[in-house]
CSV table of C-alpha atoms in Angstrom, one decimal:
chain,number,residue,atom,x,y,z
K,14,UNK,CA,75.5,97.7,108.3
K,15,UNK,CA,75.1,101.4,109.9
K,16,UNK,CA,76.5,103.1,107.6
K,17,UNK,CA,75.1,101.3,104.7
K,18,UNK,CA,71.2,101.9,106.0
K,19,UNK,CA,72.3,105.9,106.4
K,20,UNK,CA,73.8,105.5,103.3
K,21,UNK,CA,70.5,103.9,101.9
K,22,UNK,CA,68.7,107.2,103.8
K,23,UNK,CA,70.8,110.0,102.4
K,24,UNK,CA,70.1,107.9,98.7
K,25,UNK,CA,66.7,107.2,98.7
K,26,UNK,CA,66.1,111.0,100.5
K,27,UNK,CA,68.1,112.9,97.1
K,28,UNK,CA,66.1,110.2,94.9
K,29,UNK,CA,62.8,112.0,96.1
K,30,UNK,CA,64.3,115.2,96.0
K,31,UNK,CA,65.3,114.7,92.3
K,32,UNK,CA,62.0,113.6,91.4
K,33,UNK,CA,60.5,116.8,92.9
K,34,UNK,CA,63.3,118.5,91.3
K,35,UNK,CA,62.8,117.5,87.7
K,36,UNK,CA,58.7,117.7,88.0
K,37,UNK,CA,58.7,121.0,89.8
K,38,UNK,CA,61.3,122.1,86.8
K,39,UNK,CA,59.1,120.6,83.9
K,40,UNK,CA,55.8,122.5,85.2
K,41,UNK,CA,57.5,125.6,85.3
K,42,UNK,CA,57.5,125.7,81.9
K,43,UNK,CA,53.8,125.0,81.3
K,44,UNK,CA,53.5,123.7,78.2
K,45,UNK,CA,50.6,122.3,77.5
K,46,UNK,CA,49.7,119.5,74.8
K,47,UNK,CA,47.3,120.7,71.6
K,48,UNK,CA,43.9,119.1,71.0
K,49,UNK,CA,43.0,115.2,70.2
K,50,UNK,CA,42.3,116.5,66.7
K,51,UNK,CA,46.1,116.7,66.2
K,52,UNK,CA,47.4,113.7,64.5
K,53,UNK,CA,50.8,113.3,66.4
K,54,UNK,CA,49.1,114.3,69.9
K,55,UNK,CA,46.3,111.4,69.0
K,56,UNK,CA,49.4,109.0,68.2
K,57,UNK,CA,51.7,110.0,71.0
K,58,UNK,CA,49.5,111.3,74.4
K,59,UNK,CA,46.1,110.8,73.1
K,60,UNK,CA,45.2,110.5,77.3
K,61,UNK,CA,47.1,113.7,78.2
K,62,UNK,CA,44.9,115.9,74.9
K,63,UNK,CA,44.9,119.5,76.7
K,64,UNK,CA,46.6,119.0,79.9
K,65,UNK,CA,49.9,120.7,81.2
K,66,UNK,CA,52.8,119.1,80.6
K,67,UNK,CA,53.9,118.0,84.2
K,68,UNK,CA,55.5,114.6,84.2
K,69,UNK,CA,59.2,112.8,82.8
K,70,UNK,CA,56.6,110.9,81.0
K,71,UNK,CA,54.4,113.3,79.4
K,72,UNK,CA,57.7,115.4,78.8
K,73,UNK,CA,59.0,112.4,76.2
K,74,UNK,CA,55.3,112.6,74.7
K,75,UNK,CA,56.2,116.1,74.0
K,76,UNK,CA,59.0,115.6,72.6
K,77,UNK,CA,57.6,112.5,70.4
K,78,UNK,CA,55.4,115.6,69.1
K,79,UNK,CA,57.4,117.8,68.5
K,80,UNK,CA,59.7,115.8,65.9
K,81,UNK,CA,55.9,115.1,64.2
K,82,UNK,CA,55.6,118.3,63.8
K,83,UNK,CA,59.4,119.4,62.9
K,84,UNK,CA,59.0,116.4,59.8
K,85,UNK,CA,55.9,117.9,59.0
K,86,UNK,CA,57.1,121.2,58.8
K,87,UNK,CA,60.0,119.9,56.8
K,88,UNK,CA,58.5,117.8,54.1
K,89,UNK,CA,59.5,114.4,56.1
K,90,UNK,CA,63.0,115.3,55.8
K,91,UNK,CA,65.8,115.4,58.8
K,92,UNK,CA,68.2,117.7,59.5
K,93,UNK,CA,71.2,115.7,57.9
K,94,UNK,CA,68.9,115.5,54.6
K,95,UNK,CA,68.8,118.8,54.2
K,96,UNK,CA,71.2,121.4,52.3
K,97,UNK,CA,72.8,124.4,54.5
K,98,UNK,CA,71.6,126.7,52.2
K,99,UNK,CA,68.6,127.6,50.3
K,100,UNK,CA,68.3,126.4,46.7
K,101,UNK,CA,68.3,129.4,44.3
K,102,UNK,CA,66.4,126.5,41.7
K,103,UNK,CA,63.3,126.2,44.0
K,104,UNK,CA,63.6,128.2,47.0
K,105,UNK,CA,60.4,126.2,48.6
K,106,UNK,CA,62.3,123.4,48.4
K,107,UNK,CA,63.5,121.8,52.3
K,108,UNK,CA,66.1,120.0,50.7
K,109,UNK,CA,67.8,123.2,49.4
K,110,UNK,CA,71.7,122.4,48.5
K,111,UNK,CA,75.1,122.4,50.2
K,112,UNK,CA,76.5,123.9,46.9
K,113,UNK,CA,77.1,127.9,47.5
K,114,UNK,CA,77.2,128.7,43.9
K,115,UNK,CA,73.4,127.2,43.2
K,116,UNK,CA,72.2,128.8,46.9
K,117,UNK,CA,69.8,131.3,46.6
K,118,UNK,CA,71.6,134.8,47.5
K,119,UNK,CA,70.7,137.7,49.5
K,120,UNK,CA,71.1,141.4,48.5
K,121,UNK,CA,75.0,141.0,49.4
K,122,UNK,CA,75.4,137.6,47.3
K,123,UNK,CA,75.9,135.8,50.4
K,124,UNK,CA,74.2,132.2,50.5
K,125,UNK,CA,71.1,132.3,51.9
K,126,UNK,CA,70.3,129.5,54.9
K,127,UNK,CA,67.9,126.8,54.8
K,128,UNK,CA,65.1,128.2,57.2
K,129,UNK,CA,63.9,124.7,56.8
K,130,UNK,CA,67.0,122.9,58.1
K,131,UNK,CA,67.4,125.5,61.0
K,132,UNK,CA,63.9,124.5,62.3
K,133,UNK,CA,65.9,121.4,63.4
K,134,UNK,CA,68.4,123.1,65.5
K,135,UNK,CA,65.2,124.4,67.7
K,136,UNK,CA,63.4,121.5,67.7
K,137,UNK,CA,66.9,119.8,68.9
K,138,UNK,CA,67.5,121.8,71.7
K,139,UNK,CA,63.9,121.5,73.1
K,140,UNK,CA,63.0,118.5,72.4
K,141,UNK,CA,66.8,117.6,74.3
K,142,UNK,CA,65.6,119.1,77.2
K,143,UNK,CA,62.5,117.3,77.3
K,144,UNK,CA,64.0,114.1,77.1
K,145,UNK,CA,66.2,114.9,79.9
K,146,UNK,CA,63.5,115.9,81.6
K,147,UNK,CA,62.3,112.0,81.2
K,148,UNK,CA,65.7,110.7,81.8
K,149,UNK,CA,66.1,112.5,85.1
K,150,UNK,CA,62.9,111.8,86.2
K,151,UNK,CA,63.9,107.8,85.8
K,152,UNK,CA,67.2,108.2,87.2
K,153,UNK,CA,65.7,109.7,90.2
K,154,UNK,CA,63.3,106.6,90.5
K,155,UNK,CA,66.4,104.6,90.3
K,156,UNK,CA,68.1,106.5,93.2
K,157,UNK,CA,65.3,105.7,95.1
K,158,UNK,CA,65.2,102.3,94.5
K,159,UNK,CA,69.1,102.1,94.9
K,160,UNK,CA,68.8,104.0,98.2
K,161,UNK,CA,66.1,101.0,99.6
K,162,UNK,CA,68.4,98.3,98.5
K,163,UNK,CA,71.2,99.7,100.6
K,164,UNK,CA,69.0,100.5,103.5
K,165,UNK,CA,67.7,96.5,103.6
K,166,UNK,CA,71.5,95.3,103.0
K,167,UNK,CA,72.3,97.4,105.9
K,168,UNK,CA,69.4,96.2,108.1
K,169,UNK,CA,70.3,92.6,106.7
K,170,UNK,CA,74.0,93.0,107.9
K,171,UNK,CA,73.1,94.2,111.3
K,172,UNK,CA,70.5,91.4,111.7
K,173,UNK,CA,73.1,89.5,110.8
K,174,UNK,CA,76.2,90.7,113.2
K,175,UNK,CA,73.8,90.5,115.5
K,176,UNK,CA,73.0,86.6,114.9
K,177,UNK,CA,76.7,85.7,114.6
K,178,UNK,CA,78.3,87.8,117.4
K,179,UNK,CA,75.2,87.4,119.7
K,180,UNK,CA,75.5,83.4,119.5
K,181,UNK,CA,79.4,83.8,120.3
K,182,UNK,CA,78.6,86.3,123.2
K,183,UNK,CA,76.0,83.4,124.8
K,184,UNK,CA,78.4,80.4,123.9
K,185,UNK,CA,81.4,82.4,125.8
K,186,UNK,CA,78.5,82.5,128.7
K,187,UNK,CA,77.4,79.2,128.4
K,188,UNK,CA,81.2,77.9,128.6
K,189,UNK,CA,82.1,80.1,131.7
């Protein structure tokens, strides 16, 4: 029972310090969400309009956002929808083509890359590291809650050693 309710301590104590961790980590990169008048900031953190990013929470909003933005930016389409290069039929298009020979080409007649699809390897990457952001921020929530359950088992246990072995200690007296 002891060393499950230290156990439950040293748990519970890196739950909090993860949580400070991940907030403290989040902050430090102060982004801040745009104005209510944006469509995908009124759809995904219409409460937070203006304020610093600062939360797991908030962070996933973000990141919600961003992929708003990334579609917008992209004509709707994903990454996986889109050509590696750009088409030499319509160079505005997103789509572009995987096909070299109708890719647009650059003064050496290499294929030119989709600028388009590339706007998805940077939304990728950032909007990943918001959503780990939100992850971690849960996981240390579950550490903390993890951490109290093995502190009360412990206490539990040593309430109930106490109970058993206590009543065998004053039966052996009693016998005597």
């Amino acid at each position: 029972g002891v060393v499950l309710i230290l156990f439950g301590i040293a748990v519970f104590a890196l739950g909090i310090w993860g949580f400070a961790f991940t907030r403290e980590h989040i902050e430090r990169e102060q982004i801040v969400f745009g104005p209510i008048e944006d469509p995908a900031v009124a759809e995904h953190a219409e409460q937070w309009a203006g304020e610093p990013v600062d939360t797991g929470r908030k962070a996933l909003a973000q990141a919600e956002i961003m992929r708003e933005h990334t579609l917008a930016g992209t004509g709707g389409l994903t990454y996986a929808e889109m050509g590696r290069y750009q088409s030499a039929e319509d160079p505005t298009d997103p789509a572009g083509t995987n096909d070299e020979a109708a890719a647009a080409k650059d003064e050496n007649g290499e294929p030119i890359s989709n600028s388009a699809r590339n706007i998805w390897v940077t939304e990728t990457a950032l909007a990943t590291a918001l959503d780990m952001g939100f992850m971690s921020e849960m996981l240390s929530i579950f550490s903390m809650v993890v951490g109290i359950a093995l502190l009360l088992t412990g206490v539990g246990l040593v309430i109930l050693a106490k109970a058993v072995f206590g009543r065998r200690t004053l039966e052996t007296q009693t016998t005597m």
